[in-house]
Short mmCIF file of C-alpha atoms and ligand atoms in Angstrom, two decimals:
data_model
loop_
_atom_site.label_atom_id
_atom_site.label_comp_id
_atom_site.label_asym_id
_atom_site.label_seq_id
_atom_site.Cartn_x
_atom_site.Cartn_y
_atom_site.Cartn_z
CA MET I 1 127.04 -162.33 150.92
CA LYS I 2 125.41 -160.11 153.42
CA ASP I 3 128.64 -158.22 153.96
CA ARG I 4 129.19 -157.74 150.29
CA LEU I 5 125.65 -156.44 149.94
CA ASN I 6 126.06 -154.06 152.83
CA GLU I 7 129.30 -152.83 151.46
CA LEU I 8 127.78 -152.31 148.02
CA PHE I 9 124.80 -150.53 149.53
CA SER I 10 126.78 -148.11 151.61
CA LYS I 11 129.12 -147.35 148.73
CA ALA I 12 126.22 -146.76 146.36
CA GLU I 13 124.44 -144.63 148.93
CA GLU I 14 127.47 -142.46 149.26
CA VAL I 15 127.88 -142.07 145.52
CA ILE I 16 124.18 -141.24 145.07
CA GLY I 17 124.45 -138.58 147.73
CA SER I 18 127.27 -136.84 145.94
CA VAL I 19 125.68 -136.78 142.49
CA GLU I 20 124.78 -133.34 141.13
CA LYS I 21 123.09 -133.93 137.80
CA VAL I 22 120.01 -135.88 136.73
CA ALA I 23 121.98 -137.47 133.94
CA ASP I 24 124.52 -138.88 136.43
CA ILE I 25 121.78 -140.68 138.34
CA GLU I 26 120.85 -142.45 135.16
CA ALA I 27 124.46 -143.59 134.80
CA LEU I 28 124.42 -144.92 138.37
CA ARG I 29 121.23 -146.84 137.70
CA ILE I 30 123.03 -148.67 134.93
CA LYS I 31 126.19 -149.17 137.00
CA TYR I 32 124.35 -150.87 139.88
CA LEU I 33 121.01 -152.11 138.66
CA GLY I 34 121.58 -152.58 134.92
CA LYS I 35 121.96 -155.97 133.21
CA LYS I 36 125.68 -156.03 133.89
CA GLY I 37 125.34 -153.93 137.02
CA GLU I 38 127.07 -154.72 140.28
CA LEU I 39 123.91 -155.74 142.12
CA THR I 40 122.85 -157.92 139.25
CA LYS I 41 126.20 -159.67 139.47
CA LEU I 42 125.57 -160.43 143.15
CA LEU I 43 122.14 -161.73 142.26
CA ARG I 44 123.80 -164.22 139.97
CA LEU I 45 126.02 -165.42 142.80
CA VAL I 46 122.88 -166.28 144.75
CA GLY I 47 122.37 -169.15 142.31
CA GLU I 48 125.61 -170.70 143.48
CA LEU I 49 124.59 -170.78 147.12
CA SER I 50 123.13 -173.82 148.85
CA LYS I 51 119.41 -174.43 148.56
CA GLU I 52 118.82 -173.31 152.16
CA GLU I 53 120.74 -170.10 151.86
CA ARG I 54 119.27 -169.07 148.51
CA PRO I 55 115.83 -167.68 149.51
CA LYS I 56 117.26 -165.58 152.29
CA ALA I 57 120.04 -164.25 150.09
CA GLY I 58 117.62 -163.56 147.21
CA GLN I 59 115.40 -161.64 149.57
CA LEU I 60 118.35 -159.62 150.79
CA VAL I 61 119.42 -158.72 147.27
CA ASN I 62 115.90 -157.61 146.44
CA GLN I 63 115.69 -155.49 149.56
CA VAL I 64 118.90 -153.75 148.65
CA ARG I 65 117.65 -153.27 145.09
CA GLU I 66 114.42 -151.66 146.35
CA LYS I 67 116.28 -149.43 148.74
CA LEU I 68 118.69 -148.33 146.06
CA GLU I 69 115.88 -147.68 143.62
CA SER I 70 114.03 -145.50 146.06
CA LYS I 71 117.18 -143.62 147.00
CA MET I 72 117.90 -142.96 143.35
CA GLN I 73 114.32 -141.88 142.68
CA GLN I 74 114.42 -139.53 145.65
CA LYS I 75 117.69 -138.01 144.50
CA MET I 76 116.38 -137.78 140.98
CA ASP I 77 113.25 -135.85 142.09
CA GLU I 78 115.35 -133.54 144.17
CA LEU I 79 117.81 -132.83 141.35
CA SER I 80 115.22 -132.36 138.63
CA ALA I 81 113.35 -129.85 140.81
CA LYS I 82 116.62 -127.99 141.30
CA GLU I 83 117.46 -128.05 137.61
CA GLN I 84 113.97 -126.82 136.75
CA ASP I 85 114.35 -123.92 139.18
CA ALA I 86 117.71 -122.99 137.75
CA LYS I 87 116.29 -123.05 134.22
CA ILE I 88 113.35 -120.84 135.17
CA ASN I 89 115.70 -118.40 136.85
CA ALA I 90 118.04 -118.29 133.89
CA GLU I 91 115.24 -117.74 131.37
CA ARG I 92 113.24 -115.29 133.41
CA VAL I 93 111.93 -112.41 131.30
CA ASP I 94 111.92 -108.98 132.83
CA VAL I 95 108.55 -107.76 131.62
CA THR I 96 109.32 -104.27 132.83
CA LEU I 97 112.15 -103.83 130.28
CA PRO I 98 111.25 -101.62 127.31
CA GLY I 99 110.37 -103.80 124.29
CA LYS I 100 112.49 -104.11 121.18
CA VAL I 101 110.73 -101.94 118.63
CA PRO I 102 111.20 -103.41 115.15
CA GLU I 103 112.66 -100.88 112.76
CA VAL I 104 109.97 -99.92 110.33
CA GLY I 105 111.12 -98.38 107.09
CA ASN I 106 109.31 -95.69 105.17
CA LEU I 107 108.66 -94.81 101.58
CA HIS I 108 111.08 -92.71 99.57
CA PRO I 109 109.93 -89.09 99.13
CA LEU I 110 109.68 -89.72 95.37
CA THR I 111 107.44 -92.72 95.96
CA ILE I 112 105.24 -90.82 98.40
CA THR I 113 104.91 -87.96 95.92
CA TYR I 114 104.25 -90.33 93.01
CA ASN I 115 101.61 -92.28 94.97
CA GLY I 116 99.76 -89.06 95.76
CA ILE I 117 99.79 -87.88 92.14
CA ARG I 118 98.82 -91.32 90.85
CA ASP I 119 95.83 -91.46 93.19
CA ILE I 120 94.56 -88.06 91.98
CA PHE I 121 94.58 -89.27 88.37
CA ILE I 122 93.11 -92.66 89.23
CA GLY I 123 90.33 -90.72 90.91
CA MET I 124 89.65 -89.08 87.52
CA GLY I 125 89.46 -92.43 85.72
CA PHE I 126 93.06 -92.69 84.48
CA GLU I 127 94.95 -95.98 84.18
CA VAL I 128 98.66 -96.45 84.93
CA LYS I 129 100.88 -97.75 82.11
CA ARG I 130 104.61 -98.20 81.88
CA GLY I 131 107.10 -98.25 79.04
CA PRO I 132 110.70 -99.48 78.86
CA GLU I 133 113.65 -97.33 79.91
CA ILE I 134 115.61 -98.70 76.94
CA GLU I 135 113.58 -97.35 74.07
CA TYR I 136 113.54 -97.07 70.29
CA ASP I 137 114.82 -93.76 68.94
CA LYS I 138 111.76 -93.85 66.70
CA TYR I 139 109.34 -93.88 69.71
CA ASN I 140 111.38 -91.46 71.79
CA PHE I 141 111.74 -88.94 68.95
CA ASP I 142 110.57 -89.60 65.35
CA MET I 143 107.00 -90.62 66.03
CA LEU I 144 106.68 -87.75 68.52
CA ASN I 145 107.27 -85.37 65.65
CA ILE I 146 110.96 -84.93 66.46
CA PRO I 147 112.85 -86.03 63.29
CA LYS I 148 116.61 -86.59 63.20
CA ASP I 149 117.47 -82.98 62.37
CA HIS I 150 115.08 -81.39 64.87
CA PRO I 151 116.74 -78.92 67.29
CA ALA I 152 114.70 -80.34 70.19
CA ARG I 153 117.04 -83.35 70.06
CA ASP I 154 119.94 -81.15 71.18
CA THR I 155 118.39 -80.51 74.58
CA GLN I 156 117.74 -84.22 75.04
CA ASP I 157 121.03 -85.94 74.31
CA THR I 158 121.29 -89.40 75.79
CA PHE I 159 123.15 -92.71 75.82
CA TYR I 160 122.72 -94.60 72.55
CA ILE I 161 122.89 -98.39 72.71
CA THR I 162 122.72 -98.59 68.91
CA ASP I 163 121.73 -95.99 66.32
CA GLU I 164 118.11 -97.03 66.84
CA ILE I 165 118.04 -97.81 70.56
CA LEU I 166 118.66 -95.38 73.42
CA LEU I 167 117.96 -94.64 77.06
CA ARG I 168 114.69 -92.74 76.85
CA THR I 169 114.95 -89.00 77.49
CA GLN I 170 111.28 -88.60 78.39
CA THR I 171 108.22 -90.69 79.24
CA SER I 172 106.49 -89.35 76.11
CA PRO I 173 107.36 -92.46 74.02
CA GLY I 174 104.91 -94.19 76.37
CA GLN I 175 102.20 -92.21 74.55
CA ILE I 176 103.19 -93.86 71.26
CA ARG I 177 103.23 -97.33 72.83
CA VAL I 178 99.81 -96.90 74.43
CA MET I 179 98.24 -95.58 71.20
CA LEU I 180 99.73 -98.46 69.18
CA GLU I 181 98.44 -100.92 71.73
CA GLN I 182 94.89 -99.77 72.49
CA LYS I 183 92.06 -97.99 70.74
CA PRO I 184 90.60 -94.74 72.11
CA PRO I 185 89.14 -93.73 74.45
CA ILE I 186 92.52 -93.54 76.20
CA ARG I 187 93.11 -92.05 79.63
CA VAL I 188 96.52 -93.01 81.02
CA ILE I 189 99.41 -91.79 83.09
CA ILE I 190 102.85 -93.23 82.40
CA PRO I 191 105.37 -92.77 85.21
CA GLY I 192 109.03 -93.67 84.92
CA ARG I 193 112.71 -92.94 85.00
CA VAL I 194 114.32 -90.96 82.18
CA TYR I 195 117.92 -90.25 81.17
CA ARG I 196 119.77 -87.28 79.76
CA ALA I 197 123.42 -86.40 79.17
CA ASP I 198 123.24 -83.60 81.73
CA ASP I 199 125.92 -82.64 84.22
CA VAL I 200 124.96 -83.09 87.83
CA ASP I 201 124.16 -80.03 89.93
CA ALA I 202 121.56 -79.03 92.51
CA THR I 203 118.73 -79.03 89.95
CA HIS I 204 120.03 -81.43 87.29
CA SER I 205 120.63 -85.14 87.27
CA PRO I 206 121.33 -87.49 84.35
CA ILE I 207 118.60 -89.71 85.78
CA PHE I 208 115.28 -88.30 86.90
CA ASN I 209 111.59 -89.15 86.94
CA GLN I 210 108.63 -87.99 84.91
CA ILE I 211 104.93 -88.65 84.80
CA GLU I 212 103.33 -88.50 81.38
CA GLY I 213 99.61 -88.13 80.81
CA LEU I 214 97.55 -88.85 77.70
CA VAL I 215 93.86 -88.54 76.90
CA ILE I 216 92.52 -89.44 73.45
CA ASP I 217 88.90 -89.53 72.36
CA LYS I 218 86.51 -87.89 69.91
CA ASP I 219 85.59 -84.32 70.91
CA ILE I 220 88.46 -83.66 73.31
CA THR I 221 89.15 -79.93 73.55
CA MET I 222 91.60 -77.64 75.27
CA GLY I 223 88.79 -77.05 77.81
CA ASP I 224 89.20 -80.69 78.91
CA LEU I 225 92.95 -80.21 79.22
CA LYS I 226 92.52 -77.11 81.37
CA GLY I 227 89.79 -78.69 83.50
CA VAL I 228 91.70 -81.90 84.21
CA LEU I 229 94.99 -80.14 85.02
CA ASP I 230 93.26 -77.53 87.17
CA VAL I 231 91.56 -80.28 89.21
CA PHE I 232 94.86 -82.13 89.47
CA ILE I 233 96.77 -79.11 90.76
CA LYS I 234 94.03 -78.16 93.24
CA ASN I 235 94.12 -81.71 94.58
CA LEU I 236 97.88 -81.56 94.83
CA TYR I 237 98.27 -78.15 96.48
CA GLY I 238 94.84 -77.39 97.96
CA PRO I 239 91.52 -76.01 96.68
CA ASP I 240 92.61 -72.35 96.86
CA THR I 241 95.48 -72.87 94.43
CA LYS I 242 95.20 -70.94 91.17
CA THR I 243 96.60 -72.18 87.88
CA ARG I 244 98.06 -70.24 84.98
CA PHE I 245 98.49 -71.52 81.41
CA ARG I 246 101.30 -69.87 79.44
CA PRO I 247 101.98 -70.53 75.76
CA GLY I 248 104.81 -73.01 75.32
CA TYR I 249 106.41 -75.18 72.69
CA PHE I 250 106.66 -78.95 72.45
CA PRO I 251 107.06 -80.71 69.08
CA PHE I 252 104.37 -83.29 69.82
CA THR I 253 101.62 -80.89 70.95
CA GLU I 254 99.93 -77.97 69.21
CA PRO I 255 99.04 -75.66 70.82
CA SER I 256 101.35 -76.24 73.77
CA ALA I 257 101.35 -74.65 77.21
CA GLU I 258 103.34 -74.49 80.41
CA VAL I 259 101.26 -74.61 83.55
CA ASP I 260 102.07 -72.76 86.76
CA ALA I 261 100.42 -72.99 90.15
CA THR I 262 100.35 -70.31 92.82
CA CYS I 263 103.23 -70.99 95.16
CA ALA I 264 102.10 -73.36 97.91
CA VAL I 265 104.55 -71.81 100.38
CA CYS I 266 103.63 -68.10 100.13
CA LYS I 267 100.20 -68.53 98.49
CA GLY I 268 101.24 -66.27 95.64
CA LYS I 269 102.76 -63.40 97.62
CA GLY I 270 106.29 -64.16 96.55
CA CYS I 271 109.01 -65.96 98.49
CA ARG I 272 112.35 -67.73 98.15
CA VAL I 273 110.77 -70.96 96.83
CA CYS I 274 109.00 -69.21 93.91
CA LYS I 275 111.86 -66.74 93.43
CA ASP I 276 109.47 -63.90 94.33
CA THR I 277 107.18 -64.55 91.38
CA GLY I 278 104.32 -66.10 93.35
CA TRP I 279 104.15 -68.92 90.77
CA ILE I 280 105.70 -72.37 90.49
CA GLU I 281 106.02 -74.14 87.16
CA ILE I 282 104.38 -77.56 87.43
CA LEU I 283 104.18 -79.14 83.98
CA GLY I 284 104.14 -78.92 80.22
CA CYS I 285 101.11 -79.86 78.16
CA GLY I 286 99.21 -79.38 74.95
CA MET I 287 96.80 -80.80 72.40
CA VAL I 288 98.29 -83.89 70.75
CA HIS I 289 99.78 -82.87 67.39
CA PRO I 290 97.87 -84.28 64.38
CA ASN I 291 101.15 -85.71 63.04
CA VAL I 292 101.52 -87.80 66.19
CA LEU I 293 97.98 -89.16 65.84
CA GLU I 294 98.59 -90.02 62.19
CA ASN I 295 101.94 -91.65 63.08
CA VAL I 296 100.11 -94.24 65.19
CA GLY I 297 97.34 -94.70 62.64
CA LEU I 298 94.64 -92.57 64.26
CA ASP I 299 92.54 -90.35 62.00
CA SER I 300 93.28 -86.83 63.24
CA SER I 301 90.03 -85.52 61.85
CA VAL I 302 88.13 -87.94 64.14
CA TYR I 303 90.32 -88.21 67.21
CA LYS I 304 91.70 -85.43 69.38
CA GLY I 305 93.61 -85.55 72.59
CA PHE I 306 95.76 -83.81 75.11
CA ALA I 307 99.02 -84.75 76.76
CA PHE I 308 101.05 -83.51 79.67
CA GLY I 309 104.36 -84.24 81.31
CA LEU I 310 105.68 -83.34 84.73
CA GLY I 311 108.97 -83.73 86.54
CA LEU I 312 108.39 -85.78 89.66
CA ASP I 313 111.70 -84.90 91.34
CA ARG I 314 110.99 -81.17 91.11
CA ILE I 315 107.48 -81.56 92.53
CA ALA I 316 108.80 -83.71 95.41
CA ASN I 317 111.55 -81.19 96.14
CA ILE I 318 109.11 -78.30 96.24
CA ARG I 319 106.70 -80.33 98.36
CA TYR I 320 109.35 -81.15 100.95
CA SER I 321 111.59 -78.09 100.56
CA ILE I 322 114.49 -80.29 99.49
CA PRO I 323 117.18 -77.93 98.20
CA ASP I 324 119.20 -80.37 96.07
CA ILE I 325 118.03 -83.08 93.66
CA ARG I 326 121.09 -85.19 94.54
CA MET I 327 119.64 -85.86 97.99
CA LEU I 328 116.97 -87.96 96.30
CA PHE I 329 119.58 -90.38 94.94
CA GLU I 330 122.32 -90.47 97.55
CA ASN I 331 120.41 -92.86 99.83
CA ASP I 332 121.52 -91.24 103.06
CA VAL I 333 119.28 -93.00 105.57
CA ARG I 334 119.32 -90.01 107.92
CA PHE I 335 117.76 -87.95 105.14
CA LEU I 336 115.33 -90.62 103.94
CA LYS I 337 114.04 -91.41 107.44
CA GLN I 338 112.40 -87.99 107.67
CA PHE I 339 109.65 -88.78 105.17
CA LYS I 340 107.01 -90.62 107.09
CA GLY I 341 103.40 -90.32 106.07
CA ALA I 342 101.63 -89.54 102.84
CA LEU I 343 101.40 -86.64 100.42
N1 DAH P 401 108.40 -84.74 77.39
C1 DAH P 401 108.50 -83.35 77.78
C2 DAH P 401 109.90 -83.10 78.34
O1 DAH P 401 110.54 -84.01 78.77
C3 DAH P 401 107.46 -82.99 78.80
C4 DAH P 401 106.10 -82.90 78.19
C5 DAH P 401 105.64 -81.65 77.76
C6 DAH P 401 105.31 -84.01 77.96
C7 DAH P 401 104.40 -81.53 77.17
C8 DAH P 401 104.05 -83.88 77.38
C9 DAH P 401 103.63 -82.62 76.97
O2 DAH P 401 103.27 -84.92 77.14
O3 DAH P 401 102.40 -82.50 76.40
O4 DAH P 401 110.33 -81.99 78.35
#
């Protein structure tokens, strides 16, 4: 018995010494000390010994068990310390390495420009409204005083979904929708995408963006129109900017005007941007035509109003000296990344 125990002990000791992983120690514990383990088997044999031999043999088995347990524990401590060290080494973070800077995107130049314009009008008490891009012919044209045979339709050809439904050519139908929906006083801007059957070149695109404005109340005069647009343009281009109102024509306003601002680049002296005129055309505007008011059920002898419309793409391009409208739609990230910050 003693020999067998000694033999088992020295074999186990040797195996324990050669183990390299914590998990293997656990396997050894089962192999020797587990329920069906080798030492446990020897313990069972003790029962078959004579009464005199039994206590001594039992004691011996227990001694070997204790020794093995402490050897295994020792090895286990040693190995887990080693494994811990290896793990720490492998996962060590070099705090002196430059950090990974998350890529932060930026707003599109059109969005930056729109946000700036929107905030100027919100500052003057305007609300923002939106209309659908797929619009009724009647809202896009008829009710804006542009009947079927009106020549103004020629310059605004578009994609017709049916005879009555089209891709809107302007944000002006938003005026009709707002007036049908709410009673005056009305002070709104209506931004959005518009569509025209135009060929693409540096200054034309079949899809572009406009911002419409509409003010309706009793006692609105052309003085209000001039005051509001002058304040808008001075906010947009700086307090020294001058504005110029030229007579114009739009079917839904009477009188109508085109508004220029002194060129922000040369301050009116004349340069490449303003084609040496010193002026940049900013928007079209006018007093809402009585027919339009009557079309939406407003009494034109009681209510007056003014409207304006500007091309967002053009304003953004002038603002950022972008030479070609196509750059706004091509989504070249190298181009778009340049527009950090606000208007
Ligand atoms: N809808 C016009 C266009 O696309 C722009 C415009 C001009 C809108 C004058 C207005 C306005 O509201 O008063 O050419």
